[in-house]
Amino acid sequence: MKHLLTMENLTNDEVFQLIDRALEIKAGAPSLHRPDLFIANLFFENSTRTKLSFEIAEKHLGLKVVDFEVSTSSVNKGESLYDTCKTLEMIGTSILVIRHPEQTYYQQLEGLMIPIINGGDGSGEHPSQSLLDLMTIQEHFGRIEGLNIIIVGDIKNSRVARSNYHMLTRLGAQVRFVCPDLYKDVTLGEVVQFDDVVDEVDVCMLLRVQHERHDGSQIFDKDSYHLQYGLTSERYHRLKETAVVMHPAPVNRGVEIADELVEQEKSLIFPQMKNGMFMRQAILEKIIQENDL
Ligand code: CP
């Protein structure tokens, strides 16, 4: 694995190796220690979890984290993404973690030697989020194959939905969607009604409505969205005893999920965030080892 750009580029074996390694690190296994390597996190879109959990993972591996902020960089003087990344490569950075609003932004970086970890490309993919979601599901159920999963929300604009749909389906889960017509992605799977399936699913994965990717022409009514597409207390109580609730976060409480359910018993929302740091350590180790850094 030279880069981590999409889930499609990972084999099933690689996915399970990463999950096993992340769970080992979580259980206290020692990780690589490489204080000789520099890494930069380039976030051209806002982030709390991805940026900071990568940073903490990097520090656990002893890496030196280069202080790069888009807002104070020469990007604001018109420097291209390619030139910014080439500059970081030339001055001695060994790995780049990049989040960018442009889908498949990494194609313009193909000429670079430096390994790239995709921290999210527009509405494209979010592979490290998908891997931490898979880790959380595997850790909880001991399997992925055969699980009945719904992904609920703004499917069309969600990189998490795309990465998770493809990989969960490949690993043998049944994945269906619940969403308004406006947020449907016709290239993905079957759309069902929330109330028709809520009592049969193993995983109810909720997504935030990505207002920043909408053109603003539609009026969004939070209360009406919550009643139709949100996890209300009533729907929560219809979930199977063994079902879990997931969300990549940030969560808009009271919209895609009722406020009081975010930390209820069936919710893995905060455990997902915790797992994210361990999964990102596992990803970084694999990139370091397989690139002979
Ligand atoms: N889940 C996720 O990507 O969160 P951030 O946008 O805070 O990184």
mmCIF file of N, CA and C in Angstrom, residues 161-293:
data_model
loop_
_atom_site.group_PDB
_atom_site.id
_atom_site.type_symbol
_atom_site.label_atom_id
_atom_site.label_comp_id
_atom_site.label_asym_id
_atom_site.label_seq_id
_atom_site.Cartn_x
_atom_site.Cartn_y
_atom_site.Cartn_z
ATOM 1 N N ALA A 161 -20.631 7.389 3.401
ATOM 2 C CA ALA A 161 -21.601 6.431 2.841
ATOM 3 C C ALA A 161 -20.982 5.662 1.687
ATOM 4 N N ARG A 162 -20.283 6.363 0.820
ATOM 5 C CA ARG A 162 -19.689 5.735 -0.364
ATOM 6 C C ARG A 162 -18.621 4.713 0.045
ATOM 7 N N SER A 163 -17.680 5.137 0.900
ATOM 8 C CA SER A 163 -16.605 4.208 1.326
ATOM 9 C C SER A 163 -17.202 3.013 2.052
ATOM 10 N N ASN A 164 -18.137 3.259 2.957
ATOM 11 C CA ASN A 164 -18.692 2.152 3.755
ATOM 12 C C ASN A 164 -19.562 1.227 2.920
ATOM 13 N N TYR A 165 -20.359 1.781 2.019
ATOM 14 C CA TYR A 165 -21.233 0.931 1.198
ATOM 15 C C TYR A 165 -20.391 -0.077 0.425
ATOM 16 N N HIS A 166 -19.377 0.426 -0.269
ATOM 17 C CA HIS A 166 -18.596 -0.477 -1.124
ATOM 18 C C HIS A 166 -17.896 -1.547 -0.301
ATOM 19 N N MET A 167 -17.279 -1.156 0.802
ATOM 20 C CA MET A 167 -16.493 -2.142 1.558
ATOM 21 C C MET A 167 -17.381 -3.083 2.368
ATOM 22 N N LEU A 168 -18.409 -2.567 3.015
ATOM 23 C CA LEU A 168 -19.295 -3.440 3.801
ATOM 24 C C LEU A 168 -19.967 -4.468 2.896
ATOM 25 N N THR A 169 -20.362 -4.036 1.701
ATOM 26 C CA THR A 169 -21.001 -4.958 0.753
ATOM 27 C C THR A 169 -20.000 -6.020 0.318
ATOM 28 N N ARG A 170 -18.768 -5.592 0.026
ATOM 29 C CA ARG A 170 -17.741 -6.558 -0.402
ATOM 30 C C ARG A 170 -17.447 -7.571 0.706
ATOM 31 N N LEU A 171 -17.561 -7.130 1.957
ATOM 32 C CA LEU A 171 -17.269 -8.033 3.088
ATOM 33 C C LEU A 171 -18.493 -8.857 3.502
ATOM 34 N N GLY A 172 -19.581 -8.748 2.751
ATOM 35 C CA GLY A 172 -20.705 -9.670 2.964
ATOM 36 C C GLY A 172 -21.842 -9.146 3.814
ATOM 37 N N ALA A 173 -21.842 -7.835 4.126
ATOM 38 C CA ALA A 173 -22.993 -7.259 4.851
ATOM 39 C C ALA A 173 -24.066 -6.858 3.828
ATOM 40 N N GLN A 174 -25.316 -6.797 4.303
ATOM 41 C CA GLN A 174 -26.393 -6.262 3.468
ATOM 42 C C GLN A 174 -26.540 -4.789 3.837
ATOM 43 N N VAL A 175 -26.338 -3.902 2.869
ATOM 44 C CA VAL A 175 -26.394 -2.464 3.159
ATOM 45 C C VAL A 175 -27.507 -1.813 2.349
ATOM 46 N N ARG A 176 -28.418 -1.145 3.042
ATOM 47 C CA ARG A 176 -29.487 -0.393 2.378
ATOM 48 C C ARG A 176 -29.497 1.044 2.906
ATOM 49 N N PHE A 177 -30.231 1.892 2.224
ATOM 50 C CA PHE A 177 -30.218 3.322 2.554
ATOM 51 C C PHE A 177 -31.599 3.826 2.930
ATOM 52 N N VAL A 178 -31.603 4.816 3.808
ATOM 53 C CA VAL A 178 -32.821 5.556 4.134
ATOM 54 C C VAL A 178 -32.495 7.024 3.888
ATOM 55 N N CYS A 179 -33.232 7.665 2.984
ATOM 56 C CA CYS A 179 -32.930 9.076 2.678
ATOM 57 C C CYS A 179 -34.067 9.714 1.897
ATOM 58 N N PRO A 180 -34.140 11.053 1.963
ATOM 59 C CA PRO A 180 -35.076 11.750 1.085
ATOM 60 C C PRO A 180 -34.623 11.600 -0.371
ATOM 61 N N ASP A 181 -35.539 11.738 -1.322
ATOM 62 C CA ASP A 181 -35.181 11.621 -2.754
ATOM 63 C C ASP A 181 -34.025 12.543 -3.127
ATOM 64 N N LEU A 182 -34.050 13.727 -2.516
ATOM 65 C CA LEU A 182 -33.035 14.740 -2.827
ATOM 66 C C LEU A 182 -31.616 14.278 -2.479
ATOM 67 N N TYR A 183 -31.503 13.405 -1.487
ATOM 68 C CA TYR A 183 -30.176 12.972 -1.024
ATOM 69 C C TYR A 183 -29.841 11.551 -1.487
ATOM 70 N N LYS A 184 -30.604 11.048 -2.441
ATOM 71 C CA LYS A 184 -30.391 9.687 -2.936
ATOM 72 C C LYS A 184 -29.200 9.655 -3.891
ATOM 73 N N ASP A 185 -28.460 8.562 -3.897
ATOM 74 C CA ASP A 185 -27.407 8.369 -4.900
ATOM 75 C C ASP A 185 -27.785 7.131 -5.692
ATOM 76 N N VAL A 186 -28.184 7.358 -6.929
ATOM 77 C CA VAL A 186 -28.717 6.244 -7.723
ATOM 78 C C VAL A 186 -27.649 5.210 -8.075
ATOM 79 N N THR A 187 -26.379 5.569 -7.894
ATOM 80 C CA THR A 187 -25.314 4.597 -8.203
ATOM 81 C C THR A 187 -25.114 3.624 -7.049
ATOM 82 N N LEU A 188 -25.715 3.916 -5.897
ATOM 83 C CA LEU A 188 -25.543 3.018 -4.748
ATOM 84 C C LEU A 188 -26.765 2.100 -4.629
ATOM 85 N N GLY A 189 -26.962 1.496 -3.441
ATOM 86 C CA GLY A 189 -27.941 0.409 -3.327
ATOM 87 C C GLY A 189 -29.378 0.827 -3.082
ATOM 88 N N GLU A 190 -30.144 -0.147 -2.628
ATOM 89 C CA GLU A 190 -31.586 -0.025 -2.437
ATOM 90 C C GLU A 190 -31.942 1.002 -1.347
ATOM 91 N N VAL A 191 -32.994 1.782 -1.609
ATOM 92 C CA VAL A 191 -33.501 2.731 -0.611
ATOM 93 C C VAL A 191 -34.774 2.156 0.008
ATOM 94 N N VAL A 192 -34.847 2.188 1.340
ATOM 95 C CA VAL A 192 -36.009 1.638 2.054
ATOM 96 C C VAL A 192 -36.561 2.705 3.003
ATOM 97 N N GLN A 193 -37.744 2.427 3.545
ATOM 98 C CA GLN A 193 -38.360 3.351 4.507
ATOM 99 C C GLN A 193 -37.853 3.014 5.914
ATOM 100 N N PHE A 194 -37.472 4.035 6.670
ATOM 101 C CA PHE A 194 -36.904 3.843 8.012
ATOM 102 C C PHE A 194 -37.828 2.947 8.864
ATOM 103 N N ASP A 195 -39.122 3.320 8.895
ATOM 104 C CA ASP A 195 -40.032 2.597 9.793
ATOM 105 C C ASP A 195 -40.317 1.168 9.354
ATOM 106 N N ASP A 196 -40.031 0.854 8.080
ATOM 107 C CA ASP A 196 -40.243 -0.526 7.607
ATOM 108 C C ASP A 196 -39.128 -1.465 8.058
ATOM 109 N N VAL A 197 -37.943 -0.927 8.355
ATOM 110 C CA VAL A 197 -36.784 -1.803 8.605
ATOM 111 C C VAL A 197 -36.135 -1.610 9.971
ATOM 112 N N VAL A 198 -36.564 -0.569 10.716
ATOM 113 C CA VAL A 198 -35.821 -0.211 11.934
ATOM 114 C C VAL A 198 -35.744 -1.373 12.933
ATOM 115 N N ASP A 199 -36.745 -2.247 12.931
ATOM 116 C CA ASP A 199 -36.738 -3.335 13.923
ATOM 117 C C ASP A 199 -35.994 -4.577 13.460
ATOM 118 N N GLU A 200 -35.371 -4.520 12.272
ATOM 119 C CA GLU A 200 -34.661 -5.721 11.793
ATOM 120 C C GLU A 200 -33.164 -5.503 11.591
ATOM 121 N N VAL A 201 -32.698 -4.248 11.749
ATOM 122 C CA VAL A 201 -31.287 -3.988 11.414
ATOM 123 C C VAL A 201 -30.350 -4.299 12.591
ATOM 124 N N ASP A 202 -29.104 -4.642 12.224
ATOM 125 C CA ASP A 202 -28.063 -4.811 13.242
ATOM 126 C C ASP A 202 -27.330 -3.492 13.500
ATOM 127 N N VAL A 203 -27.131 -2.738 12.418
ATOM 128 C CA VAL A 203 -26.405 -1.458 12.546
ATOM 129 C C VAL A 203 -27.259 -0.369 11.904
ATOM 130 N N CYS A 204 -27.505 0.677 12.666
ATOM 131 C CA CYS A 204 -28.206 1.853 12.145
ATOM 132 C C CYS A 204 -27.164 2.973 12.095
ATOM 133 N N MET A 205 -26.667 3.248 10.888
ATOM 134 C CA MET A 205 -25.585 4.231 10.735
ATOM 135 C C MET A 205 -26.179 5.544 10.255
ATOM 136 N N LEU A 206 -26.052 6.568 11.075
ATOM 137 C CA LEU A 206 -26.655 7.863 10.765
ATOM 138 C C LEU A 206 -25.601 8.797 10.178
ATOM 139 N N LEU A 207 -26.063 9.701 9.319
ATOM 140 C CA LEU A 207 -25.142 10.675 8.715
ATOM 141 C C LEU A 207 -25.677 12.082 8.910
ATOM 142 N N ARG A 208 -24.761 13.016 8.981
ATOM 143 C CA ARG A 208 -25.124 14.431 9.066
ATOM 144 C C ARG A 208 -25.593 14.922 7.688
ATOM 145 N N VAL A 209 -26.534 15.839 7.677
ATOM 146 C CA VAL A 209 -26.905 16.495 6.416
ATOM 147 C C VAL A 209 -25.797 17.497 6.081
ATOM 148 N N GLN A 210 -25.224 17.354 4.893
ATOM 149 C CA GLN A 210 -24.020 18.124 4.532
ATOM 150 C C GLN A 210 -24.414 19.448 3.864
ATOM 151 N N HIS A 211 -24.929 20.353 4.685
ATOM 152 C CA HIS A 211 -25.422 21.628 4.131
ATOM 153 C C HIS A 211 -24.342 22.343 3.309
ATOM 154 N N GLU A 212 -23.085 22.172 3.705
ATOM 155 C CA GLU A 212 -22.009 22.879 3.002
ATOM 156 C C GLU A 212 -21.848 22.411 1.559
ATOM 157 N N ARG A 213 -22.438 21.263 1.217
ATOM 158 C CA ARG A 213 -22.344 20.762 -0.166
ATOM 159 C C ARG A 213 -23.648 20.989 -0.937
ATOM 160 N N HIS A 214 -24.619 21.668 -0.321
ATOM 161 C CA HIS A 214 -25.887 21.954 -0.999
ATOM 162 C C HIS A 214 -25.833 23.352 -1.599
ATOM 163 N N ASP A 215 -26.676 23.599 -2.596
ATOM 164 C CA ASP A 215 -26.616 24.917 -3.251
ATOM 165 C C ASP A 215 -27.476 25.974 -2.558
ATOM 166 N N GLY A 216 -28.168 25.586 -1.468
ATOM 167 C CA GLY A 216 -28.932 26.563 -0.691
ATOM 168 C C GLY A 216 -30.314 26.829 -1.249
ATOM 169 N N SER A 217 -30.678 26.161 -2.350
ATOM 170 C CA SER A 217 -31.980 26.441 -2.979
ATOM 171 C C SER A 217 -33.138 25.728 -2.262
ATOM 172 N N GLN A 218 -32.817 24.725 -1.428
ATOM 173 C CA GLN A 218 -33.871 23.979 -0.742
ATOM 174 C C GLN A 218 -34.024 24.480 0.695
ATOM 175 N N ILE A 219 -35.275 24.605 1.127
ATOM 176 C CA ILE A 219 -35.514 24.975 2.525
ATOM 177 C C ILE A 219 -35.382 23.704 3.349
ATOM 178 N N PHE A 220 -34.590 23.780 4.423
ATOM 179 C CA PHE A 220 -34.387 22.598 5.274
ATOM 180 C C PHE A 220 -35.092 22.843 6.599
ATOM 181 N N ASP A 221 -36.046 21.964 6.906
ATOM 182 C CA ASP A 221 -36.763 22.091 8.172
ATOM 183 C C ASP A 221 -36.290 20.975 9.109
ATOM 184 N N LYS A 222 -35.543 21.377 10.142
ATOM 185 C CA LYS A 222 -34.916 20.401 11.049
ATOM 186 C C LYS A 222 -35.932 19.465 11.683
ATOM 187 N N ASP A 223 -37.037 20.031 12.156
ATOM 188 C CA ASP A 223 -38.015 19.210 12.882
ATOM 189 C C ASP A 223 -38.666 18.191 11.963
ATOM 190 N N SER A 224 -38.984 18.618 10.774
ATOM 191 C CA SER A 224 -39.638 17.694 9.842
ATOM 192 C C SER A 224 -38.634 16.619 9.390
ATOM 193 N N TYR A 225 -37.366 17.018 9.186
ATOM 194 C CA TYR A 225 -36.341 16.024 8.826
ATOM 195 C C TYR A 225 -36.189 15.004 9.958
ATOM 196 N N HIS A 226 -36.133 15.506 11.176
ATOM 197 C CA HIS A 226 -35.948 14.610 12.336
ATOM 198 C C HIS A 226 -37.085 13.585 12.418
ATOM 199 N N LEU A 227 -38.302 14.057 12.208
ATOM 200 C CA LEU A 227 -39.457 13.133 12.296
ATOM 201 C C LEU A 227 -39.423 12.076 11.205
ATOM 202 N N GLN A 228 -38.987 12.468 10.008
ATOM 203 C CA GLN A 228 -39.004 11.511 8.890
ATOM 204 C C GLN A 228 -37.758 10.652 8.794
ATOM 205 N N TYR A 229 -36.604 11.258 9.064
ATOM 206 C CA TYR A 229 -35.340 10.557 8.796
ATOM 207 C C TYR A 229 -34.418 10.485 10.007
ATOM 208 N N GLY A 230 -34.832 11.028 11.124
ATOM 209 C CA GLY A 230 -33.971 11.012 12.299
ATOM 210 C C GLY A 230 -34.211 9.791 13.162
ATOM 211 N N LEU A 231 -33.217 9.479 13.989
ATOM 212 C CA LEU A 231 -33.430 8.421 14.994
ATOM 213 C C LEU A 231 -34.120 9.088 16.179
ATOM 214 N N THR A 232 -35.433 8.891 16.245
ATOM 215 C CA THR A 232 -36.239 9.427 17.348
ATOM 216 C C THR A 232 -36.215 8.391 18.474
ATOM 217 N N SER A 233 -36.680 8.791 19.647
ATOM 218 C CA SER A 233 -36.763 7.834 20.757
ATOM 219 C C SER A 233 -37.650 6.655 20.390
ATOM 220 N N GLU A 234 -38.714 6.949 19.681
ATOM 221 C CA GLU A 234 -39.633 5.872 19.290
ATOM 222 C C GLU A 234 -38.926 4.854 18.397
ATOM 223 N N ARG A 235 -38.191 5.316 17.418
ATOM 224 C CA ARG A 235 -37.458 4.378 16.536
ATOM 225 C C ARG A 235 -36.382 3.647 17.335
ATOM 226 N N TYR A 236 -35.696 4.370 18.215
ATOM 227 C CA TYR A 236 -34.636 3.737 19.027
ATOM 228 C C TYR A 236 -35.216 2.545 19.794
ATOM 229 N N HIS A 237 -36.392 2.716 20.352
ATOM 230 C CA HIS A 237 -36.980 1.635 21.153
ATOM 231 C C HIS A 237 -37.514 0.496 20.298
ATOM 232 N N ARG A 238 -37.598 0.707 19.003
ATOM 233 C CA ARG A 238 -37.980 -0.397 18.100
ATOM 234 C C ARG A 238 -36.758 -1.185 17.611
ATOM 235 N N LEU A 239 -35.558 -0.664 17.843
ATOM 236 C CA LEU A 239 -34.349 -1.396 17.416
ATOM 237 C C LEU A 239 -34.253 -2.728 18.161
ATOM 238 N N LYS A 240 -33.611 -3.718 17.502
ATOM 239 C CA LYS A 240 -33.390 -5.003 18.181
ATOM 240 C C LYS A 240 -32.542 -4.774 19.434
ATOM 241 N N GLU A 241 -32.666 -5.679 20.396
ATOM 242 C CA GLU A 241 -31.866 -5.623 21.628
ATOM 243 C C GLU A 241 -30.367 -5.523 21.310
ATOM 244 N N THR A 242 -29.949 -6.241 20.265
ATOM 245 C CA THR A 242 -28.524 -6.350 19.925
ATOM 246 C C THR A 242 -28.057 -5.294 18.919
ATOM 247 N N ALA A 243 -28.961 -4.439 18.465
ATOM 248 C CA ALA A 243 -28.587 -3.464 17.420
ATOM 249 C C ALA A 243 -27.702 -2.354 17.987
ATOM 250 N N VAL A 244 -26.936 -1.743 17.100
ATOM 251 C CA VAL A 244 -26.108 -0.600 17.514
ATOM 252 C C VAL A 244 -26.373 0.601 16.608
ATOM 253 N N VAL A 245 -26.063 1.764 17.156
ATOM 254 C CA VAL A 245 -26.221 3.030 16.432
ATOM 255 C C VAL A 245 -24.826 3.612 16.204
ATOM 256 N N MET A 246 -24.573 4.009 14.961
ATOM 257 C CA MET A 246 -23.264 4.601 14.656
ATOM 258 C C MET A 246 -23.468 5.939 13.927
ATOM 259 N N HIS A 247 -22.425 6.746 13.946
ATOM 260 C CA HIS A 247 -22.459 8.067 13.281
ATOM 261 C C HIS A 247 -21.004 8.514 13.187
ATOM 262 N N PRO A 248 -20.554 8.949 12.008
ATOM 263 C CA PRO A 248 -19.142 9.378 11.923
ATOM 264 C C PRO A 248 -18.858 10.661 12.693
ATOM 265 N N ALA A 249 -19.956 11.430 12.952
ATOM 266 C CA ALA A 249 -19.856 12.731 13.623
ATOM 267 C C ALA A 249 -19.073 13.726 12.733
ATOM 268 N N PRO A 250 -19.222 15.039 12.900
ATOM 269 C CA PRO A 250 -19.963 15.679 13.971
ATOM 270 C C PRO A 250 -21.476 15.412 13.872
ATOM 271 N N VAL A 251 -22.083 15.340 15.057
ATOM 272 C CA VAL A 251 -23.515 15.055 15.165
ATOM 273 C C VAL A 251 -24.278 16.374 15.275
ATOM 274 N N ASN A 252 -25.368 16.471 14.542
ATOM 275 C CA ASN A 252 -26.304 17.592 14.783
ATOM 276 C C ASN A 252 -27.421 17.029 15.642
ATOM 277 N N ARG A 253 -27.266 17.220 16.955
ATOM 278 C CA ARG A 253 -28.253 16.671 17.908
ATOM 279 C C ARG A 253 -29.635 17.251 17.624
ATOM 280 N N GLY A 254 -30.619 16.378 17.660
ATOM 281 C CA GLY A 254 -31.994 16.823 17.404
ATOM 282 C C GLY A 254 -32.348 16.835 15.933
ATOM 283 N N VAL A 255 -31.368 16.540 15.064
ATOM 284 C CA VAL A 255 -31.675 16.478 13.623
ATOM 285 C C VAL A 255 -31.605 15.007 13.189
ATOM 286 N N GLU A 256 -30.402 14.475 12.996
ATOM 287 C CA GLU A 256 -30.318 13.058 12.577
ATOM 288 C C GLU A 256 -30.473 12.088 13.758
ATOM 289 N N ILE A 257 -30.327 12.595 14.974
ATOM 290 C CA ILE A 257 -30.502 11.745 16.161
ATOM 291 C C ILE A 257 -31.005 12.618 17.318
ATOM 292 N N ALA A 258 -31.940 12.078 18.093
ATOM 293 C CA ALA A 258 -32.441 12.820 19.257
ATOM 294 C C ALA A 258 -31.290 13.009 20.246
ATOM 295 N N ASP A 259 -31.218 14.182 20.813
ATOM 296 C CA ASP A 259 -30.136 14.570 21.725
ATOM 297 C C ASP A 259 -29.834 13.482 22.767
ATOM 298 N N GLU A 260 -30.891 12.980 23.420
ATOM 299 C CA GLU A 260 -30.692 12.054 24.535
ATOM 300 C C GLU A 260 -30.212 10.663 24.101
ATOM 301 N N LEU A 261 -30.185 10.404 22.778
ATOM 302 C CA LEU A 261 -29.778 9.067 22.308
ATOM 303 C C LEU A 261 -28.292 8.977 21.966
ATOM 304 N N VAL A 262 -27.641 10.142 21.887
ATOM 305 C CA VAL A 262 -26.244 10.145 21.412
ATOM 306 C C VAL A 262 -25.356 9.263 22.292
ATOM 307 N N GLU A 263 -25.622 9.251 23.601
ATOM 308 C CA GLU A 263 -24.812 8.420 24.504
ATOM 309 C C GLU A 263 -25.630 7.307 25.150
ATOM 310 N N GLN A 264 -26.728 6.922 24.510
ATOM 311 C CA GLN A 264 -27.514 5.792 25.037
ATOM 312 C C GLN A 264 -26.743 4.488 24.854
ATOM 313 N N GLU A 265 -27.226 3.457 25.504
ATOM 314 C CA GLU A 265 -26.565 2.149 25.546
ATOM 315 C C GLU A 265 -26.171 1.579 24.174
ATOM 316 N N LYS A 266 -27.054 1.710 23.201
ATOM 317 C CA LYS A 266 -26.794 1.111 21.892
ATOM 318 C C LYS A 266 -25.869 1.984 21.024
ATOM 319 N N SER A 267 -25.532 3.167 21.509
ATOM 320 C CA SER A 267 -24.755 4.087 20.677
ATOM 321 C C SER A 267 -23.260 3.789 20.750
ATOM 322 N N LEU A 268 -22.643 3.647 19.554
ATOM 323 C CA LEU A 268 -21.182 3.456 19.490
ATOM 324 C C LEU A 268 -20.510 4.734 18.973
ATOM 325 N N ILE A 269 -21.214 5.847 19.051
ATOM 326 C CA ILE A 269 -20.702 7.070 18.413
ATOM 327 C C ILE A 269 -19.379 7.521 19.035
ATOM 328 N N PHE A 270 -19.298 7.588 20.359
ATOM 329 C CA PHE A 270 -18.026 8.008 20.965
ATOM 330 C C PHE A 270 -16.975 6.885 20.914
ATOM 331 N N PRO A 271 -17.351 5.608 21.127
ATOM 332 C CA PRO A 271 -16.360 4.539 20.900
ATOM 333 C C PRO A 271 -15.776 4.542 19.475
ATOM 334 N N GLN A 272 -16.568 4.925 18.467
ATOM 335 C CA GLN A 272 -16.019 5.044 17.106
ATOM 336 C C GLN A 272 -14.869 6.043 17.097
ATOM 337 N N MET A 273 -15.069 7.173 17.756
ATOM 338 C CA MET A 273 -14.020 8.216 17.768
ATOM 339 C C MET A 273 -12.759 7.696 18.442
ATOM 340 N N LYS A 274 -12.955 6.960 19.545
ATOM 341 C CA LYS A 274 -11.797 6.403 20.262
ATOM 342 C C LYS A 274 -11.044 5.426 19.354
ATOM 343 N N ASN A 275 -11.801 4.567 18.670
ATOM 344 C CA ASN A 275 -11.166 3.599 17.769
ATOM 345 C C ASN A 275 -10.423 4.289 16.632
ATOM 346 N N GLY A 276 -10.890 5.475 16.256
ATOM 347 C CA GLY A 276 -10.266 6.192 15.149
ATOM 348 C C GLY A 276 -8.784 6.435 15.369
ATOM 349 N N MET A 277 -8.424 6.737 16.588
ATOM 350 C CA MET A 277 -6.998 6.999 16.868
ATOM 351 C C MET A 277 -6.175 5.718 16.693
ATOM 352 N N PHE A 278 -6.692 4.588 17.168
ATOM 353 C CA PHE A 278 -5.949 3.322 17.028
ATOM 354 C C PHE A 278 -5.873 2.898 15.564
ATOM 355 N N MET A 279 -6.978 3.061 14.847
ATOM 356 C CA MET A 279 -6.952 2.689 13.420
ATOM 357 C C MET A 279 -5.963 3.567 12.668
ATOM 358 N N ARG A 280 -5.896 4.833 13.016
ATOM 359 C CA ARG A 280 -4.978 5.730 12.284
ATOM 360 C C ARG A 280 -3.526 5.384 12.610
ATOM 361 N N GLN A 281 -3.264 4.897 13.811
ATOM 362 C CA GLN A 281 -1.902 4.403 14.113
ATOM 363 C C GLN A 281 -1.590 3.203 13.222
ATOM 364 N N ALA A 282 -2.559 2.300 13.080
ATOM 365 C CA ALA A 282 -2.340 1.101 12.253
ATOM 366 C C ALA A 282 -2.105 1.485 10.789
ATOM 367 N N ILE A 283 -2.872 2.466 10.300
ATOM 368 C CA ILE A 283 -2.706 2.924 8.906
ATOM 369 C C ILE A 283 -1.304 3.517 8.714
ATOM 370 N N LEU A 284 -0.894 4.355 9.654
ATOM 371 C CA LEU A 284 0.428 5.004 9.544
ATOM 372 C C LEU A 284 1.543 3.964 9.580
ATOM 373 N N GLU A 285 1.415 2.985 10.463
ATOM 374 C CA GLU A 285 2.433 1.917 10.525
ATOM 375 C C GLU A 285 2.549 1.209 9.179
ATOM 376 N N LYS A 286 1.401 0.892 8.598
ATOM 377 C CA LYS A 286 1.403 0.148 7.317
ATOM 378 C C LYS A 286 2.041 0.993 6.207
ATOM 379 N N ILE A 287 1.711 2.282 6.183
ATOM 380 C CA ILE A 287 2.300 3.175 5.165
ATOM 381 C C ILE A 287 3.818 3.258 5.368
ATOM 382 N N ILE A 288 4.260 3.389 6.602
ATOM 383 C CA ILE A 288 5.704 3.494 6.886
ATOM 384 C C ILE A 288 6.411 2.204 6.465
ATOM 385 N N GLN A 289 5.845 1.058 6.851
ATOM 386 C CA GLN A 289 6.491 -0.225 6.569
ATOM 387 C C GLN A 289 6.495 -0.534 5.076
ATOM 388 N N GLU A 290 5.383 -0.311 4.409
ATOM 389 C CA GLU A 290 5.284 -0.734 3.008
ATOM 390 C C GLU A 290 5.943 0.237 2.032
ATOM 391 N N ASN A 291 6.296 1.425 2.518
ATOM 392 C CA ASN A 291 7.057 2.357 1.687
ATOM 393 C C ASN A 291 8.533 2.372 2.072
ATOM 394 N N ASP A 292 8.925 1.460 2.999
ATOM 395 C CA ASP A 292 10.321 1.418 3.485
ATOM 396 C C ASP A 292 10.810 2.787 3.928
ATOM 397 N N LEU A 293 9.983 3.488 4.672
ATOM 398 C CA LEU A 293 10.381 4.832 5.139
ATOM 399 C C LEU A 293 11.346 4.724 6.313
#
